XYZ file of C-alpha atoms in Angstrom:
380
model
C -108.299 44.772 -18.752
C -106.414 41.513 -20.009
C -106.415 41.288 -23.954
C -109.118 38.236 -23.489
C -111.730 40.305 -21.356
C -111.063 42.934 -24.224
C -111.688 40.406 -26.942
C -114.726 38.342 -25.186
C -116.314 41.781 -24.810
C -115.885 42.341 -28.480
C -117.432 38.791 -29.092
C -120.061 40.101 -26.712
C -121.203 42.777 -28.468
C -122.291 40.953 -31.132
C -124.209 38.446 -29.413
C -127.798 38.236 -28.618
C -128.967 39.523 -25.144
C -130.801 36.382 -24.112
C -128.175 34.408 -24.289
C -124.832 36.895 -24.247
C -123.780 35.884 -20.697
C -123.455 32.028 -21.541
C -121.967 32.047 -24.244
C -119.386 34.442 -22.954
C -118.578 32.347 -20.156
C -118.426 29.055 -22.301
C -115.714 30.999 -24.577
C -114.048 31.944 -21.030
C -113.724 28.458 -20.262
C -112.637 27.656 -23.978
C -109.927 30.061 -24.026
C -108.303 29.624 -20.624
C -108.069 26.164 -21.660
C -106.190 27.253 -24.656
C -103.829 29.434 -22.920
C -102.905 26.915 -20.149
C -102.501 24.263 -22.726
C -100.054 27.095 -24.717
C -97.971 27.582 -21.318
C -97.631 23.983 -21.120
C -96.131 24.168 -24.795
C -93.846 26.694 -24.190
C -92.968 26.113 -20.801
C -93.647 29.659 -19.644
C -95.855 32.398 -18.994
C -97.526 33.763 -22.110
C -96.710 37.233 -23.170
C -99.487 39.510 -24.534
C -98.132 38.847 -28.056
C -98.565 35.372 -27.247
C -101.755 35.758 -25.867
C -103.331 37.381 -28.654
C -101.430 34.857 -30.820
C -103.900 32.222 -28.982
C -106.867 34.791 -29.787
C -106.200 35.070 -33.392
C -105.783 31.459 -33.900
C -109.471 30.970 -32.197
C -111.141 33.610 -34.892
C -112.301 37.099 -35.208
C -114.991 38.163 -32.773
C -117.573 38.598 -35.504
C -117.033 35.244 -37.107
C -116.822 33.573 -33.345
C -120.294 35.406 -32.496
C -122.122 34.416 -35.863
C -121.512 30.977 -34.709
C -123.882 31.257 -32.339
C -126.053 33.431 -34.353
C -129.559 32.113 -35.953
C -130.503 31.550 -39.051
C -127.885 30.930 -42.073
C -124.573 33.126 -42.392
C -124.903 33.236 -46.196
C -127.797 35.307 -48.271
C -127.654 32.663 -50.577
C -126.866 29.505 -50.043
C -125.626 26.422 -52.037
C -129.230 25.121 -52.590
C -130.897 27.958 -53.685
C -128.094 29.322 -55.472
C -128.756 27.674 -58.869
C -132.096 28.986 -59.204
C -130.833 32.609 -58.260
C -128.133 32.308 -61.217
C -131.402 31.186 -63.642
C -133.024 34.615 -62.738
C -130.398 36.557 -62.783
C -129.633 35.058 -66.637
C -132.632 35.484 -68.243
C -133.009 39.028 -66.282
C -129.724 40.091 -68.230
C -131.061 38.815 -71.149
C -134.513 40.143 -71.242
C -132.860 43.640 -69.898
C -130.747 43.249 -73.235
C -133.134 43.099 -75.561
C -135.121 46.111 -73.811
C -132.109 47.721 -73.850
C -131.264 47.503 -77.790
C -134.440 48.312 -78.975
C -134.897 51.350 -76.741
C -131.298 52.392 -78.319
C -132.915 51.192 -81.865
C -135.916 53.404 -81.464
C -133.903 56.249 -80.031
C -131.798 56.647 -83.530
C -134.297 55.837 -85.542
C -136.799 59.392 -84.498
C -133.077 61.224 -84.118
C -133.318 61.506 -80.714
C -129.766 59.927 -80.648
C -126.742 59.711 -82.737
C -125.714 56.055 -83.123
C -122.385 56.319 -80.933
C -124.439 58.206 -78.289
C -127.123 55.627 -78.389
C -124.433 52.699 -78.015
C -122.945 54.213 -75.415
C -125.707 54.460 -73.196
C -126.701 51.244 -74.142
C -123.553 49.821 -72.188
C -124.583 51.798 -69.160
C -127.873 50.780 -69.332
C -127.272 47.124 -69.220
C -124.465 48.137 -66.409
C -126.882 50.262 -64.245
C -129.472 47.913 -65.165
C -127.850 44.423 -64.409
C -126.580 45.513 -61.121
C -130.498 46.493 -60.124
C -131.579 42.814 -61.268
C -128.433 41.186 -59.192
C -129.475 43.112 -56.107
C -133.373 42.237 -56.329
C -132.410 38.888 -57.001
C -130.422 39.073 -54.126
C -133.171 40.281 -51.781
C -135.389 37.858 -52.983
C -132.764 34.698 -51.990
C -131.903 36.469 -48.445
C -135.601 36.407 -47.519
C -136.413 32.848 -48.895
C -133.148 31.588 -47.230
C -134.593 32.992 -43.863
C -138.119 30.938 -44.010
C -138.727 28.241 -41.502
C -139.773 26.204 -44.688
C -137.966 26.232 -47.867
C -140.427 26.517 -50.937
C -141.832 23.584 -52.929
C -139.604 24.621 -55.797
C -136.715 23.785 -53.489
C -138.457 20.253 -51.746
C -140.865 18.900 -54.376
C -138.884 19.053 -57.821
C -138.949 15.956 -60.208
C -135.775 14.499 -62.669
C -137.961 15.430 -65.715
C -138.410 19.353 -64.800
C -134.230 19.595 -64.318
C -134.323 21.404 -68.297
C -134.450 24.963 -66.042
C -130.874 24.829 -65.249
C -129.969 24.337 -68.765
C -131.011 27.824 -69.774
C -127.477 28.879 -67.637
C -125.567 26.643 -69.206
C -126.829 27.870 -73.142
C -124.866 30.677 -75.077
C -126.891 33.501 -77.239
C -126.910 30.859 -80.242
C -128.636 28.073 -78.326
C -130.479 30.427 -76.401
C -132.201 31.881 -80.194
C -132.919 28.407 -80.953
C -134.518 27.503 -78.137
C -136.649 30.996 -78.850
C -137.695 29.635 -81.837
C -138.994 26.360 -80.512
C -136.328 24.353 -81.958
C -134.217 21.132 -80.512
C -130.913 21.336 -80.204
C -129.534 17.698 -81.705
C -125.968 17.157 -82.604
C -124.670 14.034 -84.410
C -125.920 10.524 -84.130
C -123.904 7.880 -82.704
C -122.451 4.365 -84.077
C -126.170 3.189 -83.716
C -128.082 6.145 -85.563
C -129.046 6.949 -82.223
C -129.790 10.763 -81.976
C -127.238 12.420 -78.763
C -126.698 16.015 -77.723
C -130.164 16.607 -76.996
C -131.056 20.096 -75.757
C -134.910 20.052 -74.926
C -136.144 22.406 -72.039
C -138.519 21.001 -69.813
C -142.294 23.152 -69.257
C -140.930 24.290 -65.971
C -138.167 25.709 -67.494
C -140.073 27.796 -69.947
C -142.831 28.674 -67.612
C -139.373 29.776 -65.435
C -137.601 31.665 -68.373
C -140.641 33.442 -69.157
C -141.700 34.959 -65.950
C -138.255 36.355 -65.006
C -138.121 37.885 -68.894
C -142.019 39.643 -68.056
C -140.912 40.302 -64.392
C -138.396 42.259 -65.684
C -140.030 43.663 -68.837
C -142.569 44.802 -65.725
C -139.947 46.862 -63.996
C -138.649 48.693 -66.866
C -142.192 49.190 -68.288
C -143.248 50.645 -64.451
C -140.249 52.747 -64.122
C -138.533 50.497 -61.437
C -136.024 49.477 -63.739
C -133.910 52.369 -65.092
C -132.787 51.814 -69.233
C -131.090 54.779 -69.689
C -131.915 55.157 -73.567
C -135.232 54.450 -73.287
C -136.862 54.957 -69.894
C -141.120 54.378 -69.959
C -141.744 58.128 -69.790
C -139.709 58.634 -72.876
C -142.292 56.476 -74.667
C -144.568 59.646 -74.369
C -142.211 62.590 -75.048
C -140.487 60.912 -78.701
C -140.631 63.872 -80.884
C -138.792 64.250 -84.491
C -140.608 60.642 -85.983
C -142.660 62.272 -88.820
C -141.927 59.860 -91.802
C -143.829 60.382 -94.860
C -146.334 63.184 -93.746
C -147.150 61.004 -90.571
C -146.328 61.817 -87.039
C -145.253 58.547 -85.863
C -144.456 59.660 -82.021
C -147.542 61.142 -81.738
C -149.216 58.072 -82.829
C -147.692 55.861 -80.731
C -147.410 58.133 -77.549
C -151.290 58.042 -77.829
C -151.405 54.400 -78.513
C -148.912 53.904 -75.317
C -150.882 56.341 -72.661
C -153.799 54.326 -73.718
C -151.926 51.094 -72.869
C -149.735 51.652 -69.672
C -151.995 49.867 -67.120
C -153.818 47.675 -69.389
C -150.061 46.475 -69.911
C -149.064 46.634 -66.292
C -152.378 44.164 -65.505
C -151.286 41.889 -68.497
C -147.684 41.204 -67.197
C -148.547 41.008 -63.651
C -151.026 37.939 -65.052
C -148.615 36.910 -67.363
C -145.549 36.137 -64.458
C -148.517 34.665 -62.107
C -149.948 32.030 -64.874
C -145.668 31.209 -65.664
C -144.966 30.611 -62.021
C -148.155 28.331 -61.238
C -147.365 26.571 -64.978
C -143.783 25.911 -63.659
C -144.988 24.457 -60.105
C -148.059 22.249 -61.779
C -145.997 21.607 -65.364
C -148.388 18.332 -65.879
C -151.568 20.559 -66.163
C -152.283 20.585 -70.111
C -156.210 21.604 -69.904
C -154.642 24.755 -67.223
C -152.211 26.186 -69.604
C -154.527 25.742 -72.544
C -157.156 27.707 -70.429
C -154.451 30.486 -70.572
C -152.679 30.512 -73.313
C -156.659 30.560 -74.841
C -156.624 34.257 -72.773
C -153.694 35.496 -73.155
C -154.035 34.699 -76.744
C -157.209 35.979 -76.649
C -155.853 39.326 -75.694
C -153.259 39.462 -78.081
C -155.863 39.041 -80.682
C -157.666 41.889 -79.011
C -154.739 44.338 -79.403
C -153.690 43.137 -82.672
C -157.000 43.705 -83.400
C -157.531 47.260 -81.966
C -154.759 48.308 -83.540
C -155.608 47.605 -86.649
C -159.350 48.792 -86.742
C -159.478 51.365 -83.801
C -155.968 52.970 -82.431
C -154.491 56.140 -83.923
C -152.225 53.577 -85.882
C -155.351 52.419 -87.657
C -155.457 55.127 -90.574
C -152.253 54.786 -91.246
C -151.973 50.635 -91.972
C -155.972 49.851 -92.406
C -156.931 48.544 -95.352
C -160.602 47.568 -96.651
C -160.258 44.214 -98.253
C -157.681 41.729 -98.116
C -157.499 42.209 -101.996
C -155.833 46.016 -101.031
C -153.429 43.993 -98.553
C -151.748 41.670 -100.931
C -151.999 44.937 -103.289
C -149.699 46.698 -101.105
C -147.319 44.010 -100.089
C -147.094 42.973 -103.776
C -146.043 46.991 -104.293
C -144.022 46.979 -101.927
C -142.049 43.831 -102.930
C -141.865 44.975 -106.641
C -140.669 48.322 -106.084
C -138.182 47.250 -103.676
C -139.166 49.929 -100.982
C -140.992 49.586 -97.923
C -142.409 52.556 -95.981
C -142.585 51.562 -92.516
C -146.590 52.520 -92.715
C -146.277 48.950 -95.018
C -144.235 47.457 -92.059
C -146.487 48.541 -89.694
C -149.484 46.864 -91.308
C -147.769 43.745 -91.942
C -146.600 43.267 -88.754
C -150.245 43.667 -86.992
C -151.315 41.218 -89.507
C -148.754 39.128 -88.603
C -149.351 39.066 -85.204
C -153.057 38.852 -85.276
C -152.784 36.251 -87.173
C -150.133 34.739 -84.713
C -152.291 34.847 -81.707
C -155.494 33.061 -83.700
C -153.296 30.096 -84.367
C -152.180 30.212 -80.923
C -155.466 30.461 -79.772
C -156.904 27.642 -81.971
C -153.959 25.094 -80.521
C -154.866 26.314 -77.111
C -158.744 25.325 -77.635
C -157.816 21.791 -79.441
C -155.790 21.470 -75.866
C -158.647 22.566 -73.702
C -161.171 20.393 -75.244
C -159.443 17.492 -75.404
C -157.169 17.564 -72.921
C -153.957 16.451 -74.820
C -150.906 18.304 -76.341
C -150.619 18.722 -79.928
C -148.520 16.170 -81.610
C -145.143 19.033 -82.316
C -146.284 20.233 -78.316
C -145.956 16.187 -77.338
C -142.668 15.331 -78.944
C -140.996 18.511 -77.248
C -142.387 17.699 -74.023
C -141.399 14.109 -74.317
C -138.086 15.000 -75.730
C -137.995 17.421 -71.843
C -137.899 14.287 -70.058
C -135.603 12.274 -71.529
């Protein structure tokens, strides 16, 4: 057997049955060409090393038989390859945050000592981060394989291009943007306002449904965070602060919440990706953030009047409340029972204002006049 029959049967190999025999004897053709044309060069009959000279030069058999393979040779491509960065971003940075407060949590009930905690904090966003790459990953090799790319990919308009600035923002820009800010450097020779930094609806409907996609996976136990893995949620012991057993508290307050939070994410990432295809539709993101708000209430509210938290931070009047914050302020001490109960406040609270905007939006069908400027300041 001649070094080509050797190397078209390698090529061969590779190929699809249907159509193995043509496309063998097409490269035949090619390469006899190729090896008369090399005699005529030299002036003599090739040698094997010259012949497999000619066969190297053509390619290796698996990148001359995925020419004639179907579908793309890449799992992700140039197009899509933008958007798979994006989610793989704000992954890493929502995996982050789980990560520090699990490690935060961990040394505060002594289940860790700090250097211990820190340690596997690095592993954790190691371990974790190469999980989020690799389901990103699988996600971009299946949409690259579709006879039709997603609307995402074909439909997208100048004003929604603020998603691809979250890539391009470090963690100071990126806390700004958090906290609902615009980013606006100096003016120029006109007073005109540059450096504008505005993301666009899509982009936080986008950013906020990979940060819940992933704060789904960890919170299901298909994304591992080594100092704080779900199931440790229900087995803290060693948090009794002040006479009160804090992990048994919120281990009850947890089991009581798993799939009640698994059904609120899950909603949560399908309301951010239909927001981020339909970014126009005011009166449909009012409706939800009016239930999602709605729900937050609900928990805020639970927690204060009817968990197992709810002896330790209730108070009868709002007279007692400022009571105990004004104690608390004076004596310069505050026992995390006082924390506790300012922080449901807080975020009860929180989620009535939200709530309130959200109806204004619903009924009338327009953004509020802070919601407008950000939204016009997107499109710019």
């Amino acid at each position: 057997m001649t070094l080509t029959e050797r190397y078209l049967k390698a090529v061969a190999a590779q190929l699809p049955k249907a159509s193995r025999e043509d496309i063998v004897a097409e490269l035949r053709d090619v390469l006899q060409t190729r090896m008369e044309d090399r005699e005529e060069e030299l002036g003599r009959p090739l040698t094997e090393a010259d012949e497999e000279a000619v066969l190297r030069e053509f390619g290796h058999p698996l990148s001359v038989a995925a020419r004639y393979g179907s579908g793309p040779q890449h799992i992700v491509g140039p197009e899509l390859y933008p958007w798979w960065m994006f989610g793989v971003k704000v992954g890493l940075m929502a995996l982050i945050c789980i990560t520090v407060i699990g490690a935060i949590v961990r040394v505060i009930v002594g289940d860790e000592e700090v250097g211990r905690a820190i340690g596997q904090a690095f592993n954790s966003v190691f371990t974790g981060g190469i999980t989020i790459i690799g389901l990103a990953t699988i996600a971009g090799f299946i949409i690259e394989r579709q006879k039709e790319k997603p609307a995402f990919l074909r439909d997208w308009r100048v004003k929604d291009l603020g998603l691809f600035e979250l890539a391009g923002m470090d963690a100071d820009a990126v806390s700004r943007q958090l906290a609902g800010t615009v980013e606006t450097s100096s003016r120029d020779r006109r007073g005109r306002r540059r450096g504008r930094m505005a993301l666009s609806p899509s982009a936080r409907a986008m950013g906020s449904a990979a940060a819940w996609t992933v704060l789904l996976l960890w919170w299901a136990g298909l994304l591992m965070v080594t100092p704080l893995r779900p199931e440790d949620l229900f087995t803290l012991d060693g948090a009794t602060i002040g006479g009160v057993d804090y992990a048994d508290i919120f281990r009850r307050i947890l089991n009581l919440l798993y799939w009640p939070g698994v059904a609120y994410a899950a909603c949560r990432i399908a309301f951010d990706l239909i927001r981020a295809a339909n970014p126009g539709q005011v009166r449909f993101t009012a409706l939800g953030d009016l239930a999602f708000g709605g729900v937050q209430a609900w928990l805020f509210g639970w927690l204060w009047a009817a968990s197992p938290l709810s002896p330790v931070i209730h108070v009868e009047s709002v007279q007692a409340f400022v009571e105990r914050i004004r104690a608390a302020f004076e004596g310069g001490w505050w026992s995390l029972s006082t924390v506790l109960m300012a922080c449901v406040v807080f975020g009860l609270v929180q989620a009535l204002f939200r709530m309130s905007g959200a109806l204004w939006r619903l009924i009338t069908g327009q953004l509020m006049p802070y919601d407008r400027r950000r939204w016009n300041e997107a499109a710019v």
